[in-house]
Amino acid sequence: MIIEQIREDRARALEANDPTGQVCYLATVDADGSPSVRTLVLREVSERSVRLFINASSPKWRALSANSACQ
């Protein structure tokens, strides 16, 4: 399962004091169909979910609010 792989990768990065263990990337498509990839803070990865920090006033939040499909 993909979440399990994310958890394992993140744990290894954090154990190695790699700052990228707190980072992830989110790809969305804007209203005009343009793709966009954004860097986000990865707050928590549990067995069933991934928690990200997204500021409610940011363009990435607006894109996700308009179209929740992301990768």
Short mmCIF file of N, CA and C in Angstrom, two decimals:
data_model
loop_
_atom_site.label_atom_id
_atom_site.label_comp_id
_atom_site.label_asym_id
_atom_site.label_seq_id
_atom_site.Cartn_x
_atom_site.Cartn_y
_atom_site.Cartn_z
N MET A 1 0.85 -1.18 0.00
CA MET A 1 0.00 0.00 0.00
C MET A 1 0.89 1.24 0.00
N ILE A 2 0.47 2.27 -0.69
CA ILE A 2 1.29 3.46 -0.86
C ILE A 2 1.52 4.21 0.46
N ILE A 3 0.53 4.26 1.33
CA ILE A 3 0.70 4.97 2.60
C ILE A 3 1.77 4.29 3.45
N GLU A 4 1.81 2.97 3.43
CA GLU A 4 2.84 2.24 4.17
C GLU A 4 4.23 2.61 3.65
N GLN A 5 4.39 2.71 2.35
CA GLN A 5 5.68 3.08 1.76
C GLN A 5 6.07 4.50 2.16
N ILE A 6 5.09 5.41 2.16
CA ILE A 6 5.36 6.79 2.58
C ILE A 6 5.81 6.81 4.04
N ARG A 7 5.13 6.06 4.89
CA ARG A 7 5.50 5.99 6.32
C ARG A 7 6.93 5.49 6.50
N GLU A 8 7.27 4.43 5.78
CA GLU A 8 8.61 3.85 5.89
C GLU A 8 9.68 4.83 5.40
N ASP A 9 9.43 5.44 4.24
CA ASP A 9 10.40 6.40 3.69
C ASP A 9 10.58 7.59 4.63
N ARG A 10 9.48 8.08 5.16
CA ARG A 10 9.55 9.23 6.07
C ARG A 10 10.30 8.88 7.34
N ALA A 11 10.02 7.70 7.90
CA ALA A 11 10.71 7.27 9.12
C ALA A 11 12.22 7.17 8.90
N ARG A 12 12.62 6.60 7.77
CA ARG A 12 14.06 6.51 7.46
C ARG A 12 14.68 7.89 7.33
N ALA A 13 14.00 8.80 6.66
CA ALA A 13 14.53 10.16 6.48
C ALA A 13 14.66 10.86 7.83
N LEU A 14 13.66 10.75 8.68
CA LEU A 14 13.71 11.41 9.99
C LEU A 14 14.79 10.80 10.88
N GLU A 15 14.96 9.49 10.83
CA GLU A 15 16.03 8.84 11.60
C GLU A 15 17.40 9.32 11.16
N ALA A 16 17.54 9.62 9.88
CA ALA A 16 18.82 10.09 9.33
C ALA A 16 18.97 11.60 9.44
N ASN A 17 18.04 12.26 10.15
CA ASN A 17 18.03 13.73 10.27
C ASN A 17 17.99 14.43 8.91
N ASP A 18 17.32 13.80 7.96
CA ASP A 18 17.14 14.37 6.63
C ASP A 18 15.93 15.30 6.66
N PRO A 19 16.12 16.61 6.42
CA PRO A 19 15.00 17.54 6.49
C PRO A 19 13.90 17.27 5.47
N THR A 20 14.20 16.52 4.42
CA THR A 20 13.16 16.22 3.44
C THR A 20 12.13 15.23 3.97
N GLY A 21 12.36 14.68 5.15
CA GLY A 21 11.37 13.80 5.77
C GLY A 21 10.10 14.52 6.16
N GLN A 22 10.14 15.84 6.20
CA GLN A 22 8.98 16.66 6.54
C GLN A 22 8.31 17.27 5.30
N VAL A 23 8.78 16.88 4.12
CA VAL A 23 8.33 17.52 2.88
C VAL A 23 7.66 16.50 1.96
N CYS A 24 6.66 16.95 1.24
CA CYS A 24 6.06 16.13 0.18
C CYS A 24 5.64 17.06 -0.95
N TYR A 25 5.21 16.47 -2.03
CA TYR A 25 4.80 17.25 -3.20
C TYR A 25 3.39 16.86 -3.58
N LEU A 26 2.60 17.85 -3.96
CA LEU A 26 1.20 17.62 -4.31
C LEU A 26 0.96 18.19 -5.70
N ALA A 27 0.47 17.36 -6.60
CA ALA A 27 0.16 17.80 -7.96
C ALA A 27 -1.34 17.99 -8.10
N THR A 28 -1.73 19.14 -8.64
CA THR A 28 -3.13 19.45 -8.90
C THR A 28 -3.26 20.03 -10.30
N VAL A 29 -4.50 20.22 -10.73
CA VAL A 29 -4.78 20.88 -12.00
C VAL A 29 -5.63 22.10 -11.69
N ASP A 30 -5.19 23.27 -12.16
CA ASP A 30 -5.92 24.51 -11.93
C ASP A 30 -7.21 24.55 -12.76
N ALA A 31 -8.04 25.55 -12.51
CA ALA A 31 -9.32 25.68 -13.20
C ALA A 31 -9.17 25.74 -14.71
N ASP A 32 -8.06 26.30 -15.19
CA ASP A 32 -7.85 26.38 -16.64
C ASP A 32 -7.18 25.13 -17.21
N GLY A 33 -6.98 24.10 -16.37
CA GLY A 33 -6.41 22.84 -16.83
C GLY A 33 -4.90 22.77 -16.75
N SER A 34 -4.26 23.81 -16.20
CA SER A 34 -2.81 23.82 -16.09
C SER A 34 -2.37 23.01 -14.87
N PRO A 35 -1.40 22.10 -15.05
CA PRO A 35 -0.91 21.34 -13.91
C PRO A 35 -0.03 22.19 -13.01
N SER A 36 0.01 21.84 -11.75
CA SER A 36 0.85 22.55 -10.79
C SER A 36 1.32 21.57 -9.73
N VAL A 37 2.60 21.61 -9.41
CA VAL A 37 3.16 20.79 -8.34
C VAL A 37 3.66 21.72 -7.26
N ARG A 38 3.24 21.45 -6.03
CA ARG A 38 3.59 22.32 -4.91
C ARG A 38 4.27 21.52 -3.81
N THR A 39 5.17 22.17 -3.11
CA THR A 39 5.85 21.57 -1.96
C THR A 39 5.01 21.84 -0.72
N LEU A 40 4.78 20.81 0.09
CA LEU A 40 3.97 20.93 1.30
C LEU A 40 4.72 20.36 2.49
N VAL A 41 4.30 20.76 3.68
CA VAL A 41 4.83 20.20 4.91
C VAL A 41 4.01 18.95 5.24
N LEU A 42 4.69 17.84 5.40
CA LEU A 42 4.05 16.57 5.74
C LEU A 42 4.01 16.46 7.26
N ARG A 43 2.84 16.64 7.85
CA ARG A 43 2.70 16.68 9.31
C ARG A 43 2.67 15.30 9.95
N GLU A 44 1.93 14.39 9.35
CA GLU A 44 1.76 13.08 9.97
C GLU A 44 1.34 12.06 8.93
N VAL A 45 1.81 10.83 9.10
CA VAL A 45 1.39 9.73 8.25
C VAL A 45 0.95 8.60 9.19
N SER A 46 -0.33 8.28 9.14
CA SER A 46 -0.84 7.19 9.97
C SER A 46 -1.09 5.98 9.08
N GLU A 47 -1.66 4.94 9.64
CA GLU A 47 -1.94 3.73 8.85
C GLU A 47 -2.95 3.98 7.74
N ARG A 48 -3.83 4.97 7.94
CA ARG A 48 -4.91 5.18 6.96
C ARG A 48 -4.95 6.56 6.34
N SER A 49 -4.06 7.46 6.75
CA SER A 49 -4.16 8.82 6.22
C SER A 49 -2.82 9.54 6.22
N VAL A 50 -2.80 10.62 5.46
CA VAL A 50 -1.64 11.51 5.39
C VAL A 50 -2.15 12.90 5.74
N ARG A 51 -1.51 13.56 6.72
CA ARG A 51 -1.90 14.92 7.10
C ARG A 51 -0.87 15.90 6.57
N LEU A 52 -1.38 16.92 5.89
CA LEU A 52 -0.54 17.95 5.29
C LEU A 52 -0.89 19.29 5.88
N PHE A 53 0.04 20.23 5.84
CA PHE A 53 -0.25 21.60 6.25
C PHE A 53 -0.43 22.43 4.99
N ILE A 54 -1.62 23.01 4.86
CA ILE A 54 -1.92 23.90 3.73
C ILE A 54 -2.60 25.14 4.28
N ASN A 55 -2.03 26.30 4.04
CA ASN A 55 -2.62 27.56 4.48
C ASN A 55 -3.91 27.81 3.69
N ALA A 56 -4.99 28.14 4.38
CA ALA A 56 -6.29 28.34 3.74
C ALA A 56 -6.32 29.50 2.76
N SER A 57 -5.34 30.39 2.81
CA SER A 57 -5.32 31.52 1.86
C SER A 57 -4.39 31.26 0.67
N SER A 58 -3.83 30.07 0.59
CA SER A 58 -2.85 29.79 -0.47
C SER A 58 -3.51 29.33 -1.77
N PRO A 59 -2.83 29.51 -2.89
CA PRO A 59 -3.35 29.02 -4.17
C PRO A 59 -3.56 27.51 -4.17
N LYS A 60 -2.71 26.75 -3.49
CA LYS A 60 -2.88 25.30 -3.47
C LYS A 60 -4.19 24.91 -2.77
N TRP A 61 -4.58 25.64 -1.71
CA TRP A 61 -5.84 25.35 -1.04
C TRP A 61 -7.02 25.67 -1.96
N ARG A 62 -6.94 26.78 -2.66
CA ARG A 62 -8.01 27.13 -3.60
C ARG A 62 -8.13 26.08 -4.69
N ALA A 63 -7.00 25.60 -5.21
CA ALA A 63 -7.03 24.58 -6.26
C ALA A 63 -7.66 23.29 -5.73
N LEU A 64 -7.30 22.88 -4.52
CA LEU A 64 -7.88 21.67 -3.94
C LEU A 64 -9.35 21.83 -3.61
N SER A 65 -9.74 23.02 -3.20
CA SER A 65 -11.15 23.27 -2.90
C SER A 65 -12.00 23.20 -4.16
N ALA A 66 -11.44 23.66 -5.27
CA ALA A 66 -12.17 23.65 -6.54
C ALA A 66 -12.19 22.26 -7.17
N ASN A 67 -11.13 21.49 -6.96
CA ASN A 67 -11.02 20.16 -7.57
C ASN A 67 -10.16 19.32 -6.64
N SER A 68 -10.78 18.39 -5.92
CA SER A 68 -10.05 17.62 -4.91
C SER A 68 -9.19 16.51 -5.50
N ALA A 69 -9.25 16.29 -6.80
CA ALA A 69 -8.39 15.28 -7.43
C ALA A 69 -6.95 15.77 -7.38
N CYS A 70 -6.09 14.97 -6.81
CA CYS A 70 -4.68 15.35 -6.71
C CYS A 70 -3.83 14.09 -6.72
N GLN A 71 -2.54 14.30 -6.84
CA GLN A 71 -1.62 13.17 -6.86
C GLN A 71 -0.35 13.56 -6.15
#
